[in-house]
mmCIF file of C-alpha atoms in Angstrom:
data_model
loop_
_atom_site.group_PDB
_atom_site.id
_atom_site.type_symbol
_atom_site.label_atom_id
_atom_site.label_comp_id
_atom_site.label_asym_id
_atom_site.label_seq_id
_atom_site.Cartn_x
_atom_site.Cartn_y
_atom_site.Cartn_z
ATOM 1 C CA MET A 240 51.889 -81.254 -163.470
ATOM 2 C CA SER A 241 48.596 -81.913 -163.573
ATOM 3 C CA ALA A 242 46.278 -81.005 -160.821
ATOM 4 C CA GLU A 243 43.893 -83.500 -160.402
ATOM 5 C CA PRO A 244 46.516 -86.498 -160.717
ATOM 6 C CA LYS A 245 44.990 -90.069 -162.640
ATOM 7 C CA THR A 246 44.668 -94.436 -160.822
ATOM 8 C CA LEU A 247 45.105 -96.824 -162.818
ATOM 9 C CA ARG A 248 44.652 -100.254 -161.261
ATOM 10 C CA LEU A 249 45.763 -103.659 -163.093
ATOM 11 C CA GLU A 250 46.536 -107.331 -162.104
ATOM 12 C CA ALA A 251 50.042 -108.155 -163.056
ATOM 13 C CA ALA A 252 49.773 -111.159 -166.191
ATOM 14 C CA GLU A 253 52.642 -112.972 -166.810
ATOM 15 C CA LEU A 254 56.287 -112.062 -165.528
ATOM 16 C CA GLY A 255 58.343 -115.255 -164.787
ATOM 17 C CA PRO A 256 59.626 -116.125 -161.582
ATOM 18 C CA SER A 257 61.834 -113.614 -160.449
ATOM 19 C CA GLY A 258 58.859 -111.246 -161.343
ATOM 20 C CA THR A 259 60.144 -107.522 -162.776
ATOM 21 C CA ARG A 260 60.739 -104.574 -160.277
ATOM 22 C CA ILE A 261 57.715 -101.702 -160.208
ATOM 23 C CA ASP A 262 59.275 -99.363 -162.538
ATOM 24 C CA SER A 263 60.666 -100.403 -165.268
ATOM 25 C CA TYR A 264 57.025 -102.086 -165.361
ATOM 26 C CA ILE A 265 55.061 -98.162 -165.599
ATOM 27 C CA ALA A 266 58.132 -97.325 -168.243
ATOM 28 C CA ASP A 267 58.142 -100.462 -170.700
ATOM 29 C CA THR A 268 55.362 -102.490 -170.446
ATOM 30 C CA LEU A 269 52.722 -99.832 -169.409
ATOM 31 C CA GLY A 270 54.459 -97.674 -171.535
ATOM 32 C CA LEU A 271 52.807 -95.041 -169.303
ATOM 33 C CA PHE A 272 55.831 -93.023 -168.554
ATOM 34 C CA THR A 273 59.851 -92.976 -169.754
ATOM 35 C CA ARG A 274 61.896 -94.468 -167.025
ATOM 36 C CA SER A 275 63.235 -91.614 -166.433
ATOM 37 C CA GLN A 276 59.773 -89.584 -165.505
ATOM 38 C CA VAL A 277 59.035 -92.899 -163.573
ATOM 39 C CA LYS A 278 60.174 -90.974 -160.184
ATOM 40 C CA ARG A 279 59.322 -87.658 -161.125
ATOM 41 C CA ARG A 280 54.933 -89.023 -161.813
ATOM 42 C CA VAL A 281 54.458 -91.400 -159.690
ATOM 43 C CA LEU A 282 52.695 -90.279 -156.458
ATOM 44 C CA GLU A 283 51.830 -93.470 -155.006
ATOM 45 C CA VAL A 284 51.954 -97.308 -155.829
ATOM 46 C CA ARG A 285 50.299 -100.125 -154.088
ATOM 47 C CA LEU A 286 51.286 -103.404 -154.552
ATOM 48 C CA ASN A 287 47.398 -106.012 -153.284
ATOM 49 C CA GLY A 288 46.143 -103.097 -151.393
ATOM 50 C CA LYS A 289 49.558 -101.857 -149.398
ATOM 51 C CA ALA A 290 52.044 -98.830 -150.448
ATOM 52 C CA VAL A 291 55.263 -100.202 -151.899
ATOM 53 C CA ARG A 292 58.581 -98.644 -153.639
ATOM 54 C CA LEU A 293 58.878 -98.137 -157.256
ATOM 55 C CA SER A 294 61.632 -100.787 -156.339
ATOM 56 C CA LYS A 295 59.067 -103.523 -155.181
ATOM 57 C CA ARG A 296 59.263 -106.761 -157.588
ATOM 58 C CA LEU A 297 55.763 -106.906 -158.956
ATOM 59 C CA HIS A 298 55.003 -110.966 -159.713
ATOM 60 C CA SER A 299 51.838 -112.808 -162.102
ATOM 61 C CA GLY A 300 48.444 -112.273 -160.742
ATOM 62 C CA ASP A 301 49.367 -109.553 -158.025
ATOM 63 C CA ALA A 302 46.752 -105.829 -157.815
ATOM 64 C CA LEU A 303 48.812 -103.137 -158.559
ATOM 65 C CA GLU A 304 46.743 -99.633 -158.963
ATOM 66 C CA ILE A 305 49.119 -95.981 -159.658
ATOM 67 C CA ARG A 306 48.590 -92.309 -158.766
ATOM 68 C CA TYR A 307 50.061 -90.384 -161.068
ATOM 69 C CA CYS A 308 50.373 -86.987 -162.830
ATOM 70 C CA GLU A 309 50.261 -86.081 -166.270
ATOM 71 C CA PRO A 310 53.126 -84.972 -167.426
ATOM 72 C CA ARG A 311 53.026 -81.830 -169.107
ATOM 73 C CA GLU A 312 54.800 -82.211 -172.408
ATOM 74 C CA PRO A 313 53.342 -80.973 -175.600
ATOM 75 C CA GLU A 314 50.074 -82.925 -176.025
ATOM 76 C CA VAL A 315 50.598 -86.129 -179.120
ATOM 77 C CA GLU A 316 48.189 -84.919 -182.145
ATOM 78 C CA PRO A 317 46.832 -87.433 -184.208
ATOM 79 C CA GLU A 318 48.381 -87.310 -188.114
ATOM 80 C CA ALA A 319 47.005 -88.052 -191.301
ATOM 81 C CA ILE A 320 50.295 -90.471 -192.154
ATOM 82 C CA PRO A 321 49.461 -92.664 -194.819
ATOM 83 C CA LEU A 322 49.961 -96.417 -193.266
ATOM 84 C CA GLU A 323 50.907 -99.522 -194.226
ATOM 85 C CA VAL A 324 48.488 -101.963 -192.686
ATOM 86 C CA LEU A 325 49.023 -105.661 -192.592
ATOM 87 C CA PHE A 326 46.236 -106.721 -190.094
ATOM 88 C CA GLU A 327 43.628 -105.658 -187.498
ATOM 89 C CA ASP A 328 41.090 -106.500 -185.452
ATOM 90 C CA GLU A 329 39.290 -104.997 -182.201
ATOM 91 C CA ASN A 330 42.629 -105.478 -180.248
ATOM 92 C CA VAL A 331 45.317 -105.162 -182.295
ATOM 93 C CA VAL A 332 46.951 -102.969 -185.319
ATOM 94 C CA VAL A 333 49.588 -104.475 -187.165
ATOM 95 C CA VAL A 334 51.496 -102.269 -189.221
ATOM 96 C CA ASN A 335 55.011 -102.698 -191.879
ATOM 97 C CA LYS A 336 56.550 -99.475 -190.106
ATOM 98 C CA PRO A 337 58.428 -97.436 -192.893
ATOM 99 C CA GLN A 338 61.759 -96.427 -192.790
ATOM 100 C CA GLY A 339 62.286 -92.815 -190.927
ATOM 101 C CA MET A 340 59.842 -92.867 -189.076
ATOM 102 C CA VAL A 341 60.219 -93.363 -184.892
ATOM 103 C CA VAL A 342 57.903 -94.944 -182.726
ATOM 104 C CA HIS A 343 56.945 -92.433 -179.857
ATOM 105 C CA PRO A 344 57.140 -88.743 -179.638
ATOM 106 C CA ALA A 345 60.499 -87.919 -177.675
ATOM 107 C CA ALA A 346 62.141 -84.693 -177.327
ATOM 108 C CA GLY A 347 62.976 -84.167 -180.490
ATOM 109 C CA ASN A 348 60.553 -86.202 -182.141
ATOM 110 C CA TRP A 349 56.803 -84.373 -181.245
ATOM 111 C CA THR A 350 55.277 -85.198 -184.761
ATOM 112 C CA GLY A 351 56.040 -86.884 -187.483
ATOM 113 C CA THR A 352 55.332 -90.697 -185.317
ATOM 114 C CA LEU A 353 54.050 -93.452 -185.354
ATOM 115 C CA VAL A 354 51.813 -93.234 -182.626
ATOM 116 C CA ASN A 355 50.926 -90.215 -183.967
ATOM 117 C CA ALA A 356 49.213 -91.823 -187.336
ATOM 118 C CA LEU A 357 48.192 -94.934 -185.133
ATOM 119 C CA LEU A 358 45.775 -92.037 -183.582
ATOM 120 C CA HIS A 359 44.352 -90.749 -185.944
ATOM 121 C CA HIS A 360 44.340 -94.353 -187.559
ATOM 122 C CA SER A 361 41.681 -95.121 -184.389
ATOM 123 C CA ARG A 362 39.933 -92.531 -183.930
ATOM 124 C CA THR A 363 39.577 -94.149 -180.166
ATOM 125 C CA LEU A 364 42.966 -94.439 -179.140
ATOM 126 C CA ALA A 365 43.540 -91.436 -177.410
ATOM 127 C CA GLY A 366 40.135 -92.538 -174.830
ATOM 128 C CA ARG A 367 41.309 -95.910 -173.562
ATOM 129 C CA PHE A 368 44.926 -94.263 -172.373
ATOM 130 C CA PRO A 369 46.435 -92.119 -169.752
ATOM 131 C CA ALA A 370 45.783 -88.992 -171.191
ATOM 132 C CA GLY A 371 49.275 -87.809 -171.602
ATOM 133 C CA THR A 372 51.290 -90.951 -172.751
ATOM 134 C CA THR A 373 52.852 -90.731 -175.433
ATOM 135 C CA ARG A 374 53.338 -94.789 -176.308
ATOM 136 C CA ALA A 375 49.270 -94.983 -176.657
ATOM 137 C CA GLY A 376 49.352 -98.541 -177.847
ATOM 138 C CA ILE A 377 53.469 -99.614 -178.750
ATOM 139 C CA VAL A 378 54.292 -102.839 -177.408
ATOM 140 C CA HIS A 379 57.985 -102.787 -178.638
ATOM 141 C CA ARG A 380 59.450 -101.683 -181.043
ATOM 142 C CA LEU A 381 62.027 -101.048 -183.943
ATOM 143 C CA ASP A 382 64.760 -98.538 -184.612
ATOM 144 C CA LYS A 383 63.945 -95.440 -186.754
ATOM 145 C CA ASP A 384 65.473 -96.462 -189.528
ATOM 146 C CA THR A 385 64.658 -99.940 -188.973
ATOM 147 C CA SER A 386 61.626 -101.213 -191.227
ATOM 148 C CA GLY A 387 59.116 -103.588 -190.728
ATOM 149 C CA VAL A 388 56.615 -105.216 -188.978
ATOM 150 C CA ILE A 389 55.517 -104.114 -185.661
ATOM 151 C CA VAL A 390 52.504 -104.844 -183.401
ATOM 152 C CA THR A 391 50.295 -102.303 -181.729
ATOM 153 C CA ALA A 392 47.628 -102.627 -179.728
ATOM 154 C CA ARG A 393 44.078 -100.314 -179.178
ATOM 155 C CA ASN A 394 43.961 -100.902 -175.947
ATOM 156 C CA PRO A 395 45.471 -101.489 -172.792
ATOM 157 C CA GLU A 396 44.819 -104.952 -171.860
ATOM 158 C CA ALA A 397 45.580 -106.174 -175.365
ATOM 159 C CA VAL A 398 48.754 -104.780 -174.794
ATOM 160 C CA GLU A 399 49.588 -106.842 -171.191
ATOM 161 C CA PHE A 400 48.498 -109.561 -173.499
ATOM 162 C CA LEU A 401 50.880 -108.887 -175.989
ATOM 163 C CA ALA A 402 54.178 -107.503 -174.105
ATOM 164 C CA GLN A 403 53.639 -110.704 -171.241
ATOM 165 C CA GLN A 404 54.302 -112.778 -174.597
ATOM 166 C CA PHE A 405 57.698 -110.742 -175.391
ATOM 167 C CA ARG A 406 58.475 -111.555 -171.784
ATOM 168 C CA ALA A 407 58.215 -114.734 -171.974
ATOM 169 C CA ARG A 408 60.094 -115.092 -175.222
ATOM 170 C CA ARG A 409 57.319 -116.829 -176.712
ATOM 171 C CA VAL A 410 57.250 -114.353 -179.610
ATOM 172 C CA GLY A 411 58.816 -115.209 -182.779
ATOM 173 C CA LYS A 412 60.654 -112.616 -184.623
ATOM 174 C CA GLN A 413 62.803 -112.544 -187.663
ATOM 175 C CA TYR A 414 65.245 -109.617 -189.575
ATOM 176 C CA LEU A 415 66.852 -109.435 -192.864
ATOM 177 C CA ALA A 416 69.884 -107.686 -192.660
ATOM 178 C CA VAL A 417 72.626 -106.856 -195.247
ATOM 179 C CA VAL A 418 76.149 -106.410 -194.012
ATOM 180 C CA HIS A 419 79.173 -105.953 -194.331
ATOM 181 C CA GLY A 420 81.719 -108.775 -195.223
ATOM 182 C CA ALA A 421 81.551 -112.991 -194.605
ATOM 183 C CA LEU A 422 80.450 -114.669 -191.677
ATOM 184 C CA PRO A 423 82.152 -116.265 -189.172
ATOM 185 C CA SER A 424 79.933 -119.829 -190.315
ATOM 186 C CA LEU A 425 76.976 -119.466 -193.224
ATOM 187 C CA GLN A 426 75.235 -119.848 -189.547
ATOM 188 C CA GLY A 427 75.229 -119.612 -186.250
ATOM 189 C CA VAL A 428 74.129 -118.283 -182.687
ATOM 190 C CA ILE A 429 75.958 -115.092 -180.874
ATOM 191 C CA GLU A 430 75.046 -115.265 -177.213
ATOM 192 C CA ASN A 431 76.958 -113.079 -174.788
ATOM 193 C CA ARG A 432 75.539 -109.630 -173.157
ATOM 194 C CA VAL A 433 74.694 -105.976 -174.369
ATOM 195 C CA ALA A 434 75.570 -103.163 -171.899
ATOM 196 C CA ARG A 435 75.698 -99.403 -172.977
ATOM 197 C CA ASP A 436 79.108 -98.657 -173.905
ATOM 198 C CA PRO A 437 80.756 -96.060 -171.753
ATOM 199 C CA ARG A 438 82.622 -94.795 -174.085
ATOM 200 C CA ASN A 439 79.402 -93.401 -175.745
ATOM 201 C CA ARG A 440 76.051 -93.184 -174.597
ATOM 202 C CA LYS A 441 73.592 -93.475 -177.699
ATOM 203 C CA ARG A 442 76.183 -96.757 -177.703
ATOM 204 C CA TYR A 443 75.953 -100.208 -176.522
ATOM 205 C CA THR A 444 78.588 -102.633 -176.415
ATOM 206 C CA CYS A 445 79.382 -106.830 -176.534
ATOM 207 C CA ILE A 446 80.476 -107.839 -172.578
ATOM 208 C CA GLU A 447 83.931 -109.281 -172.951
ATOM 209 C CA GLU A 448 84.114 -112.089 -169.837
ATOM 210 C CA ARG A 449 86.538 -112.185 -168.093
ATOM 211 C CA PRO A 450 89.688 -115.137 -167.273
ATOM 212 C CA GLY A 451 88.404 -117.398 -165.222
ATOM 213 C CA GLY A 452 85.067 -116.261 -165.726
ATOM 214 C CA GLY A 453 83.286 -113.219 -164.866
ATOM 215 C CA CYS A 454 81.873 -110.449 -167.173
ATOM 216 C CA GLY A 455 82.860 -106.524 -166.599
ATOM 217 C CA ALA A 456 81.660 -104.558 -164.829
ATOM 218 C CA GLY A 457 77.823 -103.937 -165.072
ATOM 219 C CA ARG A 458 77.484 -107.254 -166.738
ATOM 220 C CA GLY A 459 75.251 -106.163 -169.258
ATOM 221 C CA LYS A 460 71.749 -108.003 -170.092
ATOM 222 C CA ILE A 461 72.101 -111.558 -171.665
ATOM 223 C CA ALA A 462 71.915 -111.060 -175.964
ATOM 224 C CA VAL A 463 71.375 -114.334 -178.087
ATOM 225 C CA THR A 464 71.083 -114.508 -182.231
ATOM 226 C CA ARG A 465 70.524 -116.998 -184.685
ATOM 227 C CA TYR A 466 72.215 -115.856 -187.209
ATOM 228 C CA ARG A 467 72.005 -117.198 -191.156
ATOM 229 C CA GLU A 468 73.839 -116.632 -194.991
ATOM 230 C CA ILE A 469 70.898 -116.420 -196.967
ATOM 231 C CA GLN A 470 73.691 -115.199 -200.164
ATOM 232 C CA ARG A 471 76.416 -113.612 -200.015
ATOM 233 C CA LEU A 472 77.232 -110.237 -202.227
ATOM 234 C CA GLY A 473 80.499 -109.865 -203.232
ATOM 235 C CA GLY A 474 82.310 -107.874 -200.214
ATOM 236 C CA PHE A 475 78.281 -107.967 -198.393
ATOM 237 C CA SER A 476 76.100 -110.910 -197.727
ATOM 238 C CA LEU A 477 71.710 -111.305 -196.629
ATOM 239 C CA VAL A 478 70.878 -113.173 -193.158
ATOM 240 C CA SER A 479 68.452 -113.537 -191.860
ATOM 241 C CA LEU A 480 68.738 -112.926 -187.706
ATOM 242 C CA ARG A 481 65.654 -113.870 -185.262
ATOM 243 C CA PRO A 482 66.696 -112.185 -182.324
ATOM 244 C CA ARG A 483 66.259 -114.399 -178.605
ATOM 245 C CA THR A 484 65.895 -111.281 -177.145
ATOM 246 C CA GLY A 485 65.004 -108.331 -177.909
ATOM 247 C CA ARG A 486 67.911 -105.856 -176.354
ATOM 248 C CA THR A 487 68.904 -101.832 -177.400
ATOM 249 C CA HIS A 488 70.306 -102.347 -181.157
ATOM 250 C CA GLN A 489 70.518 -105.843 -180.327
ATOM 251 C CA LEU A 490 71.043 -107.274 -184.069
ATOM 252 C CA ARG A 491 73.674 -103.922 -184.874
ATOM 253 C CA VAL A 492 75.166 -105.233 -181.846
ATOM 254 C CA HIS A 493 76.201 -108.768 -182.759
ATOM 255 C CA MET A 494 76.807 -108.416 -185.607
ATOM 256 C CA ALA A 495 79.704 -105.500 -185.183
ATOM 257 C CA HIS A 496 80.227 -107.659 -182.599
ATOM 258 C CA LEU A 497 80.862 -110.561 -185.613
ATOM 259 C CA ARG A 498 83.410 -107.586 -187.911
ATOM 260 C CA CYS A 499 80.390 -107.851 -190.173
ATOM 261 C CA PRO A 500 78.091 -104.275 -189.192
ATOM 262 C CA ILE A 501 75.212 -103.124 -191.432
ATOM 263 C CA VAL A 502 74.683 -101.548 -194.430
ATOM 264 C CA GLY A 503 74.030 -97.845 -193.389
ATOM 265 C CA ASP A 504 74.568 -98.141 -190.048
ATOM 266 C CA LEU A 505 76.082 -95.231 -189.119
ATOM 267 C CA LEU A 506 76.771 -95.825 -185.186
ATOM 268 C CA TYR A 507 77.936 -99.798 -185.528
ATOM 269 C CA GLY A 508 79.644 -99.248 -188.812
ATOM 270 C CA ARG A 509 81.513 -97.838 -191.629
ATOM 271 C CA ARG A 510 80.342 -95.761 -193.459
ATOM 272 C CA ASN A 511 77.629 -94.216 -194.804
ATOM 273 C CA SER A 512 75.088 -95.836 -197.597
ATOM 274 C CA PRO A 513 72.700 -94.044 -200.474
ATOM 275 C CA PHE A 514 69.586 -97.268 -198.936
ATOM 276 C CA GLY A 515 70.192 -96.641 -195.222
ATOM 277 C CA LEU A 516 70.316 -98.532 -192.848
ATOM 278 C CA MET A 517 69.746 -102.332 -195.110
ATOM 279 C CA LEU A 518 67.598 -103.665 -191.562
ATOM 280 C CA HIS A 519 63.890 -104.944 -192.532
ATOM 281 C CA ALA A 520 62.038 -107.009 -189.822
ATOM 282 C CA TYR A 521 60.226 -109.287 -191.890
ATOM 283 C CA ARG A 522 58.386 -111.968 -189.699
ATOM 284 C CA ILE A 523 56.883 -111.693 -186.665
ATOM 285 C CA ARG A 524 54.929 -114.990 -184.737
ATOM 286 C CA ILE A 525 52.827 -113.660 -181.892
ATOM 287 C CA ARG A 526 49.640 -115.138 -180.192
ATOM 288 C CA LEU A 527 46.581 -111.853 -180.437
ATOM 289 C CA PRO A 528 43.821 -111.925 -177.783
ATOM 290 C CA GLY A 529 41.432 -113.983 -178.145
ATOM 291 C CA GLU A 530 43.138 -116.544 -179.993
ATOM 292 C CA ASP A 531 44.142 -119.501 -179.113
ATOM 293 C CA ARG A 532 47.055 -119.730 -181.857
ATOM 294 C CA PRO A 533 49.980 -118.105 -182.505
ATOM 295 C CA ARG A 534 49.591 -115.795 -186.315
ATOM 296 C CA ILE A 535 52.674 -114.787 -187.971
ATOM 297 C CA PHE A 536 52.411 -111.593 -190.118
ATOM 298 C CA ARG A 537 55.273 -110.882 -192.704
ATOM 299 C CA ALA A 538 56.375 -107.102 -193.791
ATOM 300 C CA PRO A 539 57.417 -107.263 -197.148
ATOM 301 C CA VAL A 540 61.412 -106.535 -198.818
ATOM 302 C CA PRO A 541 61.201 -103.542 -198.910
ATOM 303 C CA GLU A 542 62.311 -102.128 -202.338
ATOM 304 C CA ARG A 543 65.534 -100.870 -200.533
ATOM 305 C CA PHE A 544 66.732 -104.436 -200.508
ATOM 306 C CA ARG A 545 65.452 -105.252 -203.793
ATOM 307 C CA ARG A 546 67.703 -102.286 -205.387
ATOM 308 C CA PHE A 547 70.782 -103.274 -203.271
ATOM 309 C CA LEU A 548 70.738 -106.605 -204.878
ATOM 310 C CA ARG A 549 69.741 -105.735 -208.118
ATOM 311 C CA GLU A 550 73.222 -103.385 -207.803
ATOM 312 C CA HIS A 551 75.384 -105.897 -206.120
ATOM 313 C CA ARG A 552 73.835 -109.931 -207.750
ATOM 314 C CA PRO A 553 77.281 -112.172 -208.225
ATOM 315 C CA ARG A 554 78.335 -112.112 -211.833
ATOM 316 C CA PRO A 555 78.180 -115.588 -213.861
#
């Protein structure tokens, strides 16, 4: 740990009527530390001037003061990794993340990440976030093998402004995916609860309803996805997926739940694919700091999708 503790002071934005736990806010919204690090790194938390526990709930307008020690993890270095920038201004950088790139450094992936690339692209980024943070500017994430549009922030104020829209479910997201088989209907909505799979901690699973109502142990978190078939490709389907919520692996879990796993999904699917994971974040609708109306950003359909469509085009 650092010999000199740091202090971060801020005012919480919109958090919904029930608020959120301070430890979750520090890890998931501010991205200061991972959830497992919060208890080790945070020395003291003061809510509206009063010392409180990490489990205390934070509400909109609350003044939060966090006194913490920086981690002794490897320094996150800027790397001259090419980025396909879709848009940027003084507050945000919108990027088309390539397949295979990890979003932020963590154990086993300290280099080659989007954060490493952003630190090189925006030279002032490191100085605007607490030293040692591995998630500078990260507001939302995409899995390593998912390509597509991702919005990053250039300062903590922009992180909070964007993050509150994700919390309030005001962000519109559309993904493209190629799945095995045919969906149960041309369009529909999947709404259930998703929780970590007790048999495999790397996976998540849909919680089945018990007879008479109620869910299984752990209950999970509500997950909602709207789907629509775009084109049938023999034994495959090109589909549009619009998640209403943002649970870990949500789209992959929901497609597997329908017995139509995403092509190339080794964790939830049937087999490997030379195209890799066929999941692409195609479109996002979000309001940027200082603007009154939302913007729409699109990441072009990647070449692996075009090649798959060419190779599996229905014959007349």
